[in-house]
């Protein structure tokens, strides 16, 4: 929605679908489709909060995920930092599965010519399934190759207390369809 210039809030919404919801290299939908939606708000251009939902399929009855997140994005010289927290909640999970968890985030990104490069670190003191402490770190980047077309990629490493430890990567391309601003006040 179009916001009053004096308002400290800005809102955005997203909806989408994909052929497989993959999180850190692991399918969350048993290699099937997902449908997702979210809402985000920023406060004075530095703070943010949001919510996101998607279907999931772990083969145990859990059929939905909702994420709640908040943080701040201060700019320090050429680097935009991101300090935040994410709550991952799961719907219809079996008793005792302990799938819900909280993760803390510290990330930074900056422009290098037309490209953007970044790094991120995540920490949870009690990861998915009650598996214990976990860390995830990654380096990532994106590069515009044409008007509205961007390639992006990341390499990350997930480490969970015990023997659960792996490296993941992704490479993709995006096409910007455009943005539609909705003004709730006619004639404005």
mmCIF file of C-alpha atoms in Angstrom:
data_model
loop_
_atom_site.group_PDB
_atom_site.id
_atom_site.type_symbol
_atom_site.label_atom_id
_atom_site.label_comp_id
_atom_site.label_asym_id
_atom_site.label_seq_id
_atom_site.Cartn_x
_atom_site.Cartn_y
_atom_site.Cartn_z
ATOM 1 C CA UNK A 1 0.000 0.000 0.000
ATOM 2 C CA UNK A 2 1.126 3.561 -0.669
ATOM 3 C CA UNK A 3 2.185 5.150 2.586
ATOM 4 C CA UNK A 4 1.829 8.691 3.863
ATOM 5 C CA UNK A 5 5.253 10.388 3.659
ATOM 6 C CA UNK A 6 5.064 11.105 7.418
ATOM 7 C CA UNK A 7 4.435 7.436 8.289
ATOM 8 C CA UNK A 8 7.406 5.546 9.788
ATOM 9 C CA UNK A 9 6.036 2.244 8.396
ATOM 10 C CA UNK A 10 6.274 0.726 4.934
ATOM 11 C CA UNK A 11 4.519 -2.565 4.081
ATOM 12 C CA UNK A 12 5.101 -5.165 1.375
ATOM 13 C CA UNK A 13 3.402 -8.458 0.561
ATOM 14 C CA UNK A 14 4.518 -11.534 -1.382
ATOM 15 C CA UNK A 15 2.904 -14.688 -2.733
ATOM 16 C CA UNK A 16 4.421 -17.426 -4.831
ATOM 17 C CA UNK A 17 4.777 -21.050 -5.755
ATOM 18 C CA UNK A 18 7.669 -23.305 -6.651
ATOM 19 C CA UNK A 19 8.320 -26.886 -7.635
ATOM 20 C CA UNK A 20 10.168 -27.733 -4.393
ATOM 21 C CA UNK A 21 10.680 -25.765 -1.172
ATOM 22 C CA UNK A 22 14.369 -26.294 -0.399
ATOM 23 C CA UNK A 23 15.828 -24.841 2.813
ATOM 24 C CA UNK A 24 19.611 -25.015 3.155
ATOM 25 C CA UNK A 25 19.825 -27.851 0.676
ATOM 26 C CA UNK A 26 17.056 -29.988 2.199
ATOM 27 C CA UNK A 27 13.586 -30.376 0.647
ATOM 28 C CA UNK A 28 10.833 -29.261 3.027
ATOM 29 C CA UNK A 29 8.068 -30.631 0.782
ATOM 30 C CA UNK A 30 9.317 -34.157 -0.032
ATOM 31 C CA UNK A 31 10.428 -32.796 -3.437
ATOM 32 C CA UNK A 32 6.902 -31.564 -4.240
ATOM 33 C CA UNK A 33 5.454 -28.094 -4.866
ATOM 34 C CA UNK A 34 4.978 -25.382 -2.296
ATOM 35 C CA UNK A 35 2.753 -22.327 -2.100
ATOM 36 C CA UNK A 36 3.835 -19.466 0.147
ATOM 37 C CA UNK A 37 2.877 -15.950 1.222
ATOM 38 C CA UNK A 38 4.291 -13.274 3.472
ATOM 39 C CA UNK A 39 3.945 -9.760 4.800
ATOM 40 C CA UNK A 40 6.797 -7.450 5.807
ATOM 41 C CA UNK A 41 7.028 -4.039 7.397
ATOM 42 C CA UNK A 42 9.943 -1.685 7.852
ATOM 43 C CA UNK A 43 10.164 0.962 10.539
ATOM 44 C CA UNK A 44 11.993 4.195 9.741
ATOM 45 C CA UNK A 45 13.957 2.323 7.089
ATOM 46 C CA UNK A 46 16.119 0.460 9.643
ATOM 47 C CA UNK A 47 13.899 -1.919 11.647
ATOM 48 C CA UNK A 48 11.877 -4.721 10.109
ATOM 49 C CA UNK A 49 9.395 -7.430 11.077
ATOM 50 C CA UNK A 50 7.412 -9.961 9.122
ATOM 51 C CA UNK A 51 5.581 -13.234 8.849
ATOM 52 C CA UNK A 52 5.731 -15.936 6.182
ATOM 53 C CA UNK A 53 3.794 -19.208 5.661
ATOM 54 C CA UNK A 54 4.240 -22.249 3.409
ATOM 55 C CA UNK A 55 3.099 -25.822 3.123
ATOM 56 C CA UNK A 56 5.633 -28.515 4.124
ATOM 57 C CA UNK A 57 5.727 -32.320 4.056
ATOM 58 C CA UNK A 58 8.088 -34.163 6.409
ATOM 59 C CA UNK A 59 6.193 -37.449 6.045
ATOM 60 C CA UNK A 60 4.969 -37.258 9.656
ATOM 61 C CA UNK A 61 1.766 -35.190 9.442
ATOM 62 C CA UNK A 62 3.403 -31.770 9.725
ATOM 63 C CA UNK A 63 1.814 -29.809 6.883
ATOM 64 C CA UNK A 64 2.632 -26.125 7.358
ATOM 65 C CA UNK A 65 5.393 -23.762 8.398
ATOM 66 C CA UNK A 66 5.103 -20.206 9.665
ATOM 67 C CA UNK A 67 8.072 -17.928 10.258
ATOM 68 C CA UNK A 68 7.998 -14.809 12.425
ATOM 69 C CA UNK A 69 11.030 -12.524 12.246
ATOM 70 C CA UNK A 70 12.314 -9.120 13.284
ATOM 71 C CA UNK A 71 15.556 -7.204 13.260
ATOM 72 C CA UNK A 72 17.483 -4.083 12.377
ATOM 73 C CA UNK A 73 19.554 -3.222 9.302
ATOM 74 C CA UNK A 74 22.024 -0.456 10.159
ATOM 75 C CA UNK A 75 24.392 0.841 7.488
ATOM 76 C CA UNK A 76 28.057 1.070 8.464
ATOM 77 C CA UNK A 77 30.074 2.676 5.672
ATOM 78 C CA UNK A 78 29.535 0.600 2.510
ATOM 79 C CA UNK A 79 28.108 -2.398 4.420
ATOM 80 C CA UNK A 80 24.480 -3.031 5.366
ATOM 81 C CA UNK A 81 24.300 -5.176 8.481
ATOM 82 C CA UNK A 82 21.337 -7.372 9.434
ATOM 83 C CA UNK A 83 20.912 -8.354 13.086
ATOM 84 C CA UNK A 84 17.754 -10.343 13.673
ATOM 85 C CA UNK A 85 15.838 -13.265 15.104
ATOM 86 C CA UNK A 86 13.601 -15.842 13.366
ATOM 87 C CA UNK A 87 11.010 -18.146 14.936
ATOM 88 C CA UNK A 88 10.218 -21.223 12.805
ATOM 89 C CA UNK A 89 6.864 -22.762 13.759
ATOM 90 C CA UNK A 90 5.259 -25.903 12.330
ATOM 91 C CA UNK A 91 1.576 -26.811 12.091
ATOM 92 C CA UNK A 92 0.159 -30.260 12.911
ATOM 93 C CA UNK A 93 3.528 -31.611 14.048
ATOM 94 C CA UNK A 94 3.426 -34.886 15.993
ATOM 95 C CA UNK A 95 3.627 -34.707 19.780
ATOM 96 C CA UNK A 96 7.222 -34.705 20.986
ATOM 97 C CA UNK A 97 8.748 -33.887 17.585
ATOM 98 C CA UNK A 98 10.085 -30.512 18.818
ATOM 99 C CA UNK A 99 10.156 -29.039 15.317
ATOM 100 C CA UNK A 100 9.708 -25.369 16.390
ATOM 101 C CA UNK A 101 12.920 -23.435 17.017
ATOM 102 C CA UNK A 102 14.458 -19.958 17.204
ATOM 103 C CA UNK A 103 17.488 -18.784 15.240
ATOM 104 C CA UNK A 104 19.585 -15.626 15.660
ATOM 105 C CA UNK A 105 21.080 -13.931 12.598
ATOM 106 C CA UNK A 106 24.078 -11.702 11.925
ATOM 107 C CA UNK A 107 24.675 -10.801 8.271
ATOM 108 C CA UNK A 108 26.283 -8.141 6.138
ATOM 109 C CA UNK A 109 26.255 -7.202 2.468
ATOM 110 C CA UNK A 110 27.644 -4.520 0.214
ATOM 111 C CA UNK A 111 28.001 -3.456 -3.390
ATOM 112 C CA UNK A 112 31.088 -4.330 -5.386
ATOM 113 C CA UNK A 113 30.561 -2.551 -8.687
ATOM 114 C CA UNK A 114 27.190 -3.727 -10.030
ATOM 115 C CA UNK A 115 27.310 -6.903 -7.886
ATOM 116 C CA UNK A 116 26.256 -7.415 -4.281
ATOM 117 C CA UNK A 117 28.227 -9.761 -2.030
ATOM 118 C CA UNK A 118 27.433 -10.832 1.489
ATOM 119 C CA UNK A 119 27.956 -13.227 4.362
ATOM 120 C CA UNK A 120 25.609 -14.514 7.051
ATOM 121 C CA UNK A 121 25.826 -16.429 10.323
ATOM 122 C CA UNK A 122 22.884 -18.103 12.110
ATOM 123 C CA UNK A 123 22.823 -19.681 15.573
ATOM 124 C CA UNK A 124 20.207 -21.762 17.401
ATOM 125 C CA UNK A 125 20.608 -23.132 20.915
ATOM 126 C CA UNK A 126 17.961 -25.830 20.231
ATOM 127 C CA UNK A 127 17.586 -26.582 16.509
ATOM 128 C CA UNK A 128 14.787 -28.365 14.574
ATOM 129 C CA UNK A 129 13.706 -31.633 16.170
ATOM 130 C CA UNK A 130 15.355 -30.748 19.492
ATOM 131 C CA UNK A 131 18.733 -31.735 18.034
ATOM 132 C CA UNK A 132 20.700 -29.200 20.111
ATOM 133 C CA UNK A 133 22.985 -26.315 19.174
ATOM 134 C CA UNK A 134 23.337 -25.464 15.502
ATOM 135 C CA UNK A 135 25.207 -22.954 13.361
ATOM 136 C CA UNK A 136 24.876 -22.066 9.713
ATOM 137 C CA UNK A 137 27.134 -19.717 7.768
ATOM 138 C CA UNK A 138 27.236 -18.751 4.129
ATOM 139 C CA UNK A 139 28.725 -16.426 1.549
ATOM 140 C CA UNK A 140 26.407 -15.164 -1.172
ATOM 141 C CA UNK A 141 26.231 -12.824 -4.110
ATOM 142 C CA UNK A 142 24.119 -11.511 -6.936
ATOM 143 C CA UNK A 143 24.918 -9.847 -10.247
ATOM 144 C CA UNK A 144 22.592 -8.096 -12.719
ATOM 145 C CA UNK A 145 23.141 -9.460 -16.235
ATOM 146 C CA UNK A 146 20.415 -7.523 -18.068
ATOM 147 C CA UNK A 147 17.542 -5.194 -17.274
ATOM 148 C CA UNK A 148 15.332 -7.058 -14.776
ATOM 149 C CA UNK A 149 17.555 -10.203 -14.869
ATOM 150 C CA UNK A 150 19.859 -11.141 -11.985
ATOM 151 C CA UNK A 151 21.945 -14.231 -11.281
ATOM 152 C CA UNK A 152 22.634 -15.190 -7.686
ATOM 153 C CA UNK A 153 24.320 -17.893 -5.693
ATOM 154 C CA UNK A 154 25.432 -18.974 -2.238
ATOM 155 C CA UNK A 155 27.640 -21.536 -0.526
ATOM 156 C CA UNK A 156 26.828 -22.430 3.076
ATOM 157 C CA UNK A 157 27.647 -24.896 5.813
ATOM 158 C CA UNK A 158 25.120 -26.298 8.322
ATOM 159 C CA UNK A 159 26.456 -27.797 11.547
ATOM 160 C CA UNK A 160 24.138 -29.372 14.135
ATOM 161 C CA UNK A 161 25.342 -30.803 17.438
ATOM 162 C CA UNK A 162 26.264 -34.447 16.843
ATOM 163 C CA UNK A 163 26.965 -36.002 13.439
ATOM 164 C CA UNK A 164 24.643 -33.760 11.371
ATOM 165 C CA UNK A 165 27.001 -31.592 9.299
ATOM 166 C CA UNK A 166 26.919 -30.703 5.585
ATOM 167 C CA UNK A 167 27.748 -28.084 2.952
ATOM 168 C CA UNK A 168 25.103 -26.704 0.607
ATOM 169 C CA UNK A 169 25.067 -24.388 -2.406
ATOM 170 C CA UNK A 170 22.601 -22.816 -4.783
ATOM 171 C CA UNK A 171 22.726 -20.976 -8.074
ATOM 172 C CA UNK A 172 19.791 -19.242 -9.693
ATOM 173 C CA UNK A 173 18.447 -16.527 -11.925
ATOM 174 C CA UNK A 174 15.654 -14.085 -11.273
ATOM 175 C CA UNK A 175 13.443 -11.959 -13.465
ATOM 176 C CA UNK A 176 11.693 -8.889 -12.006
ATOM 177 C CA UNK A 177 8.126 -8.705 -13.252
ATOM 178 C CA UNK A 178 7.604 -5.287 -11.704
ATOM 179 C CA UNK A 179 5.875 -3.824 -8.697
ATOM 180 C CA UNK A 180 2.310 -2.718 -8.248
ATOM 181 C CA UNK A 181 1.596 -0.032 -5.680
ATOM 182 C CA UNK A 182 -1.933 0.046 -4.364
ATOM 183 C CA UNK A 183 -3.332 3.328 -3.077
ATOM 184 C CA UNK A 184 -6.285 2.771 -0.723
ATOM 185 C CA UNK A 185 -7.451 6.394 -1.099
ATOM 186 C CA UNK A 186 -9.107 6.954 -4.538
ATOM 187 C CA UNK A 187 -7.954 10.019 -6.477
ATOM 188 C CA UNK A 188 -4.767 10.404 -4.530
#
